[in-house]
Amino acid sequence: MLGYLARRLVMTVPTLLLVAIAVFTLVRLIPGDPVQVMLGDAAEPAQVAQMRAQLGLDQPIPLQFVHWLAKLLTGDFGHSITDNMAVLPLILERFQVSAIIVLVAVGLAACVAVPAGLIAAWRQNSALDLAVVGSATLLLSIPSFWLGLLLLLLFGLKLKWLPVIGYVPFSENFWQAMVFMLLPIATLTMIEIGVLTRMARAASIEVLRLEYVTHARAKGVPEWLVLGRHVLPNAFAPTWTLIGLVLGHLLGGIAVIETVFTLPGLGRLLVDSIFARDYPVVQGCLLFTAVIYVVVNLIVDLCYPLFDPRVTVA
Amino acid sequence: MKRILVACGLMIAAIPGAEAESVLRTMITTDIRGLMPGNSPDDNTGTVLQNVYEGLVAWRADGTVAPMLARDIETSADGRTYTFTLRDGVRFHNGAPLSSREVVWTWERFLDPKSGWPCRTNFDGSRQMRIVGIEAPSPAQVVFRLAEPSAAFLSMMARADCDGTGIAHPDSVSPDGAWKAAVGTGPFKLAEWRRGQFIELARNENYVARSEATSGLSGAKLAKVDRVRLTMIPDPAAAKAAMRSNDLDLWPAIDPKFAPELKAADLVVVASPVASLNTVVMQTNDPLLKDSRIREAIAASLDYQSMSDTLTDGYAKPSTSLVPLSSRYFGEVEKSGRGYDLARAKKLLADAGYKGQPIKITTNSRFAVMNDVAVLVQAMAQQAGINISVEVVEFATQLSRYAKGDYQLMVWNYTPYLDPIFGLDRFIGEKSGQPDRIWSNPKAIALLAMLMDTASPDARQPLFDQLHAVFMEDTPMIVWSSGVNVSAYSKAVRGYEPWPGRKPRFWNVEVIR
């Protein structure tokens, strides 16, 4: 187990190095000058040149990369061009917001989607299956910003149950934070229910067709036990992989939901930084996202044997 | 569920003191970019800082200059020395009294090349004027010495894009030299800044208002609410919902298309012309567009009334002058602008030998109105037989290309300047040294130089008139309207007005619930 973990961690080094090179290069390939954005259209060319020199943007790109990487190895993600804030604390502060929404929403979605998928598969081609598949497809098809706005209009504007804008950290006031987080979590949960239900159903159908399930039924094992003990653990493994991928993807930021609900999350930070061409923040966010993706998938892989005994991590 | 939510709501309402204070709940679209005055041309940053800092002088609404922290301003006979006598009783937000020491400290910081202050080039000789010395002969007096006399010096100090060159207390800066706080003298002080969430301003209890009537950024500025909370709301749909659900009292700059819906929700919608220009700039070095007949033909093919009606829901009046509609210099001559004349456009094109060569108009996807302008220009010009294609890029890309002069036609909106000479200074000049300049006509450059050296409004008017005439003849760009600012607010808000300076002012605003 430890050997496997060590091997996986070593393997992440070239992955992250490649990501760092790609991120650094791609950010600079986007047309637009961060200094020009910061100084505006009234800036004199000499002023722009001076600030570029101050920020080291006039140096050759490979040299800029070496400097960035050297700092990165000491844990220094650099400072924002826009407001000179240290990048890593900024990312961690924003990540907390995104992480809470994503973890709760994906957890809730999994709690609903896995049983729903299992039941739909169990009653395949019935009206119930049709209803589950139809609902999942509908939820999957709705753009998150639209669903978010609908919920906002319904619960914020029409029913006036929840505030339309604002955010309070959980560390400050748990109940107030809950009030502000309900709608974004509900939006993301509904979207992810669509994704996970389809996977859970497909995996369950496959398992239900296997011989050992037929065998169990032939032996007279009660149906709830067949589903709960024999089908669910085996069908859950692919869904678990998908949950890992979804988590890794969403933890990198849920910019649309954060924008609609005015939440200070990582996605909004990334989008704002791209608009401002704030290279250090964009690089930091993307690299951080890559690290999260790798870590989440590593955890998923390490947990895999819990659901599928055929898999070992030796 | 409903009970839980109501209980949560009651808990929020039960925060101690929440009811006792009057709070103006408003918004900005993104986070601010720092606390140093004049360090960013961004409107959101300026909105916050103009309520926190004050300069020695400030612009009135008509673009003339009024004293702000200064009580008296004396100019030497040779026009090179300005002596500012400071007002008595002014205190910074940290309680320290204002003296010449802080003024000199702030200005030395501004002019230090290491500070990277974007407005430094206005004062260091890069452009028209150069400050050669700032002295404090007494705690109440500050003397500015210029290399050459400049009629525009006080107006340059008052520029809103430089946050009125606001005076700060040295406590604003940490020992490592970073600008960490906003300790000014304005009617509001910065109470809290939660990055990415909100900014809260609190009433400056020690504020001593001027006795003159409020005008623009000058005069009596009374903080009538205890707090102003500026929530960062990037999404207009969320802002609209927040206004309608009464989570927001004031939306300073709405998309005019939302106006009917907000009015229907019992909100007040008001508009004001803004001292800015909405334009389509033309690259006069382009092989095709260097022919002024083709430029004029494009201008003549546009129906300005229709553009204003469509793009601003009728809130902006068409205006084709380079002097903004709100300016005191927008006179009879400036009114006689350009009109829609398809026949003339076709004749000009025929005279120029235009054979349908493609012309590209560049715009961006971030600001919907700018995108719509490009589409309208394309469609209208097509009626005259002009072959225009629309190129949509991201705003930062567009800005970079604007700065390099890398375009044929480009949709561009200029920042408001209450004194229009600074707006003109943005696009008149030699392209050889500054590729972002639009208009290099020597007559225009000379007239701008004369305007810079002329302070008297009466003496300026004929110069603006002459410049307008040259502009119409040369057509280096198309002005399709002056800017417009449409605001929406709840009926609990009193005393708020949009104005030609665009950035919202929170002084003299009350919230009566």
mmCIF file of C-alpha atoms in Angstrom, chain A residues 30-33 36-45 47 50-51 54 82-85 90 93-94 149 152-153 156-157 160-169 172-173 175-176 179-180 182 258-264 268 272 274-277, chain B residues 1-2 5 8 11-12 15 30-34 39-41 113-114 116-121 127 193-197 231-235 237-238 241-242 244-245 247-248 366 394 396-397 399-400 402-403 412 414-415 417 426 433-437:
data_model
loop_
_atom_site.group_PDB
_atom_site.id
_atom_site.type_symbol
_atom_site.label_atom_id
_atom_site.label_comp_id
_atom_site.label_asym_id
_atom_site.label_seq_id
_atom_site.Cartn_x
_atom_site.Cartn_y
_atom_site.Cartn_z
ATOM 1 C CA ILE A 30 -3.543 34.393 -24.850
ATOM 2 C CA PRO A 31 -3.505 37.778 -26.574
ATOM 3 C CA GLY A 32 -3.684 40.749 -24.200
ATOM 4 C CA ASP A 33 -1.217 42.429 -21.909
ATOM 5 C CA GLN A 36 -2.176 47.304 -20.336
ATOM 6 C CA VAL A 37 -5.269 45.954 -18.580
ATOM 7 C CA MET A 38 -4.025 47.278 -15.262
ATOM 8 C CA LEU A 39 -3.001 50.715 -16.493
ATOM 9 C CA GLY A 40 -5.890 51.151 -18.921
ATOM 10 C CA ASP A 41 -5.990 52.693 -22.358
ATOM 11 C CA ALA A 42 -4.618 56.041 -21.199
ATOM 12 C CA ALA A 43 -1.227 54.631 -20.305
ATOM 13 C CA GLU A 44 1.848 55.925 -22.096
ATOM 14 C CA PRO A 45 3.954 53.289 -23.891
ATOM 15 C CA GLN A 47 4.807 53.587 -18.584
ATOM 16 C CA GLN A 50 8.427 50.378 -17.157
ATOM 17 C CA MET A 51 5.786 48.310 -15.407
ATOM 18 C CA GLN A 54 9.135 45.901 -12.854
ATOM 19 C CA THR A 82 -3.568 43.378 -10.007
ATOM 20 C CA ASP A 83 -3.421 43.976 -6.259
ATOM 21 C CA ASN A 84 -0.082 42.508 -5.132
ATOM 22 C CA MET A 85 -1.731 39.890 -2.895
ATOM 23 C CA LEU A 90 -5.720 33.938 -2.019
ATOM 24 C CA GLU A 93 -9.196 31.312 0.876
ATOM 25 C CA ARG A 94 -11.273 31.004 -2.282
ATOM 26 C CA LEU A 149 -31.232 31.659 -11.835
ATOM 27 C CA LEU A 152 -32.864 32.274 -7.335
ATOM 28 C CA LEU A 153 -36.014 33.704 -8.849
ATOM 29 C CA GLY A 156 -35.284 34.497 -3.532
ATOM 30 C CA LEU A 157 -37.653 36.632 -5.499
ATOM 31 C CA LYS A 160 -38.619 35.366 -0.510
ATOM 32 C CA TRP A 161 -37.368 32.477 1.614
ATOM 33 C CA LEU A 162 -33.702 32.946 0.860
ATOM 34 C CA PRO A 163 -31.414 35.898 0.160
ATOM 35 C CA VAL A 164 -30.533 36.527 -3.465
ATOM 36 C CA ILE A 165 -26.990 37.785 -2.930
ATOM 37 C CA GLY A 166 -24.296 37.520 -0.316
ATOM 38 C CA TYR A 167 -22.073 35.076 1.485
ATOM 39 C CA VAL A 168 -21.084 34.399 5.071
ATOM 40 C CA PRO A 169 -18.283 31.946 5.909
ATOM 41 C CA GLU A 172 -18.319 33.136 11.162
ATOM 42 C CA ASN A 173 -21.913 32.057 11.545
ATOM 43 C CA TRP A 175 -26.716 29.223 10.201
ATOM 44 C CA GLN A 176 -26.254 32.357 8.168
ATOM 45 C CA VAL A 179 -28.865 30.247 4.329
ATOM 46 C CA PHE A 180 -26.514 31.640 1.706
ATOM 47 C CA LEU A 182 -28.510 26.435 0.208
ATOM 48 C CA GLU A 258 -20.214 31.263 -8.082
ATOM 49 C CA THR A 259 -20.989 34.106 -10.460
ATOM 50 C CA VAL A 260 -24.759 33.645 -10.333
ATOM 51 C CA PHE A 261 -24.784 33.396 -6.520
ATOM 52 C CA THR A 262 -22.047 36.026 -5.982
ATOM 53 C CA LEU A 263 -19.832 33.598 -4.087
ATOM 54 C CA PRO A 264 -16.119 34.311 -3.676
ATOM 55 C CA ARG A 268 -14.656 33.284 -9.984
ATOM 56 C CA ASP A 272 -11.594 37.409 -13.033
ATOM 57 C CA ILE A 274 -8.140 35.600 -16.853
ATOM 58 C CA PHE A 275 -10.053 38.752 -17.747
ATOM 59 C CA ALA A 276 -7.382 40.826 -16.006
ATOM 60 C CA ARG A 277 -4.577 38.714 -17.522
ATOM 61 C CA MET B 1 -38.507 23.864 5.697
ATOM 62 C CA LYS B 2 -40.135 27.241 5.510
ATOM 63 C CA LEU B 5 -35.675 29.395 6.707
ATOM 64 C CA CYS B 8 -32.659 31.690 9.923
ATOM 65 C CA MET B 11 -31.492 35.177 13.316
ATOM 66 C CA ILE B 12 -29.951 37.387 10.669
ATOM 67 C CA ILE B 15 -27.785 40.820 14.689
ATOM 68 C CA THR B 30 -15.773 43.091 -9.507
ATOM 69 C CA ASP B 31 -13.296 43.490 -6.716
ATOM 70 C CA ILE B 32 -11.310 46.693 -6.449
ATOM 71 C CA ARG B 33 -7.676 46.774 -7.507
ATOM 72 C CA GLY B 34 -6.050 48.404 -4.535
ATOM 73 C CA ASN B 39 -3.477 53.539 -9.127
ATOM 74 C CA SER B 40 -6.125 51.975 -11.341
ATOM 75 C CA PRO B 41 -8.413 53.417 -14.006
ATOM 76 C CA PRO B 113 8.992 56.392 -10.240
ATOM 77 C CA LYS B 114 9.258 53.357 -7.950
ATOM 78 C CA GLY B 116 4.478 52.995 -10.494
ATOM 79 C CA TRP B 117 1.643 55.505 -10.134
ATOM 80 C CA PRO B 118 -0.159 55.464 -13.514
ATOM 81 C CA CYS B 119 -1.008 59.192 -13.383
ATOM 82 C CA ARG B 120 2.627 60.223 -12.877
ATOM 83 C CA THR B 121 3.059 60.909 -16.590
ATOM 84 C CA ARG B 127 2.977 65.059 -21.438
ATOM 85 C CA TRP B 193 -12.847 44.905 2.546
ATOM 86 C CA ARG B 194 -13.606 41.224 2.068
ATOM 87 C CA ARG B 195 -11.931 40.276 -1.153
ATOM 88 C CA GLY B 196 -14.321 38.892 -3.701
ATOM 89 C CA GLN B 197 -17.331 39.590 -1.454
ATOM 90 C CA THR B 231 -21.479 43.813 -2.750
ATOM 91 C CA MET B 232 -19.534 42.419 -5.683
ATOM 92 C CA ILE B 233 -22.106 41.144 -8.170
ATOM 93 C CA PRO B 234 -20.612 40.204 -11.522
ATOM 94 C CA ASP B 235 -23.819 38.861 -13.058
ATOM 95 C CA ALA B 237 -29.215 38.860 -13.865
ATOM 96 C CA ALA B 238 -28.305 38.324 -10.201
ATOM 97 C CA ALA B 241 -33.003 39.726 -8.977
ATOM 98 C CA ALA B 242 -31.370 41.349 -5.940
ATOM 99 C CA ARG B 244 -36.366 43.113 -7.242
ATOM 100 C CA SER B 245 -36.122 41.098 -4.025
ATOM 101 C CA ASP B 247 -31.668 42.741 -1.232
ATOM 102 C CA LEU B 248 -30.116 45.768 -2.914
ATOM 103 C CA ARG B 366 -17.616 41.114 -22.619
ATOM 104 C CA GLU B 394 -11.881 39.186 -25.589
ATOM 105 C CA ALA B 396 -8.085 42.400 -22.879
ATOM 106 C CA THR B 397 -7.115 41.401 -26.405
ATOM 107 C CA LEU B 399 -7.374 46.729 -25.364
ATOM 108 C CA SER B 400 -3.956 45.474 -26.363
ATOM 109 C CA TYR B 402 -6.195 49.388 -29.412
ATOM 110 C CA ALA B 403 -2.944 50.364 -27.716
ATOM 111 C CA TRP B 412 -14.425 51.876 -28.399
ATOM 112 C CA TYR B 414 -13.922 56.354 -23.686
ATOM 113 C CA THR B 415 -13.781 57.044 -19.968
ATOM 114 C CA TYR B 417 -13.736 63.345 -18.358
ATOM 115 C CA ARG B 426 -6.579 60.433 -25.226
ATOM 116 C CA GLY B 433 5.257 58.106 -31.023
ATOM 117 C CA GLN B 434 2.004 56.758 -29.628
ATOM 118 C CA PRO B 435 0.282 54.121 -31.742
ATOM 119 C CA ASP B 436 -2.883 54.390 -29.631
ATOM 120 C CA ARG B 437 -3.569 57.896 -30.947
#
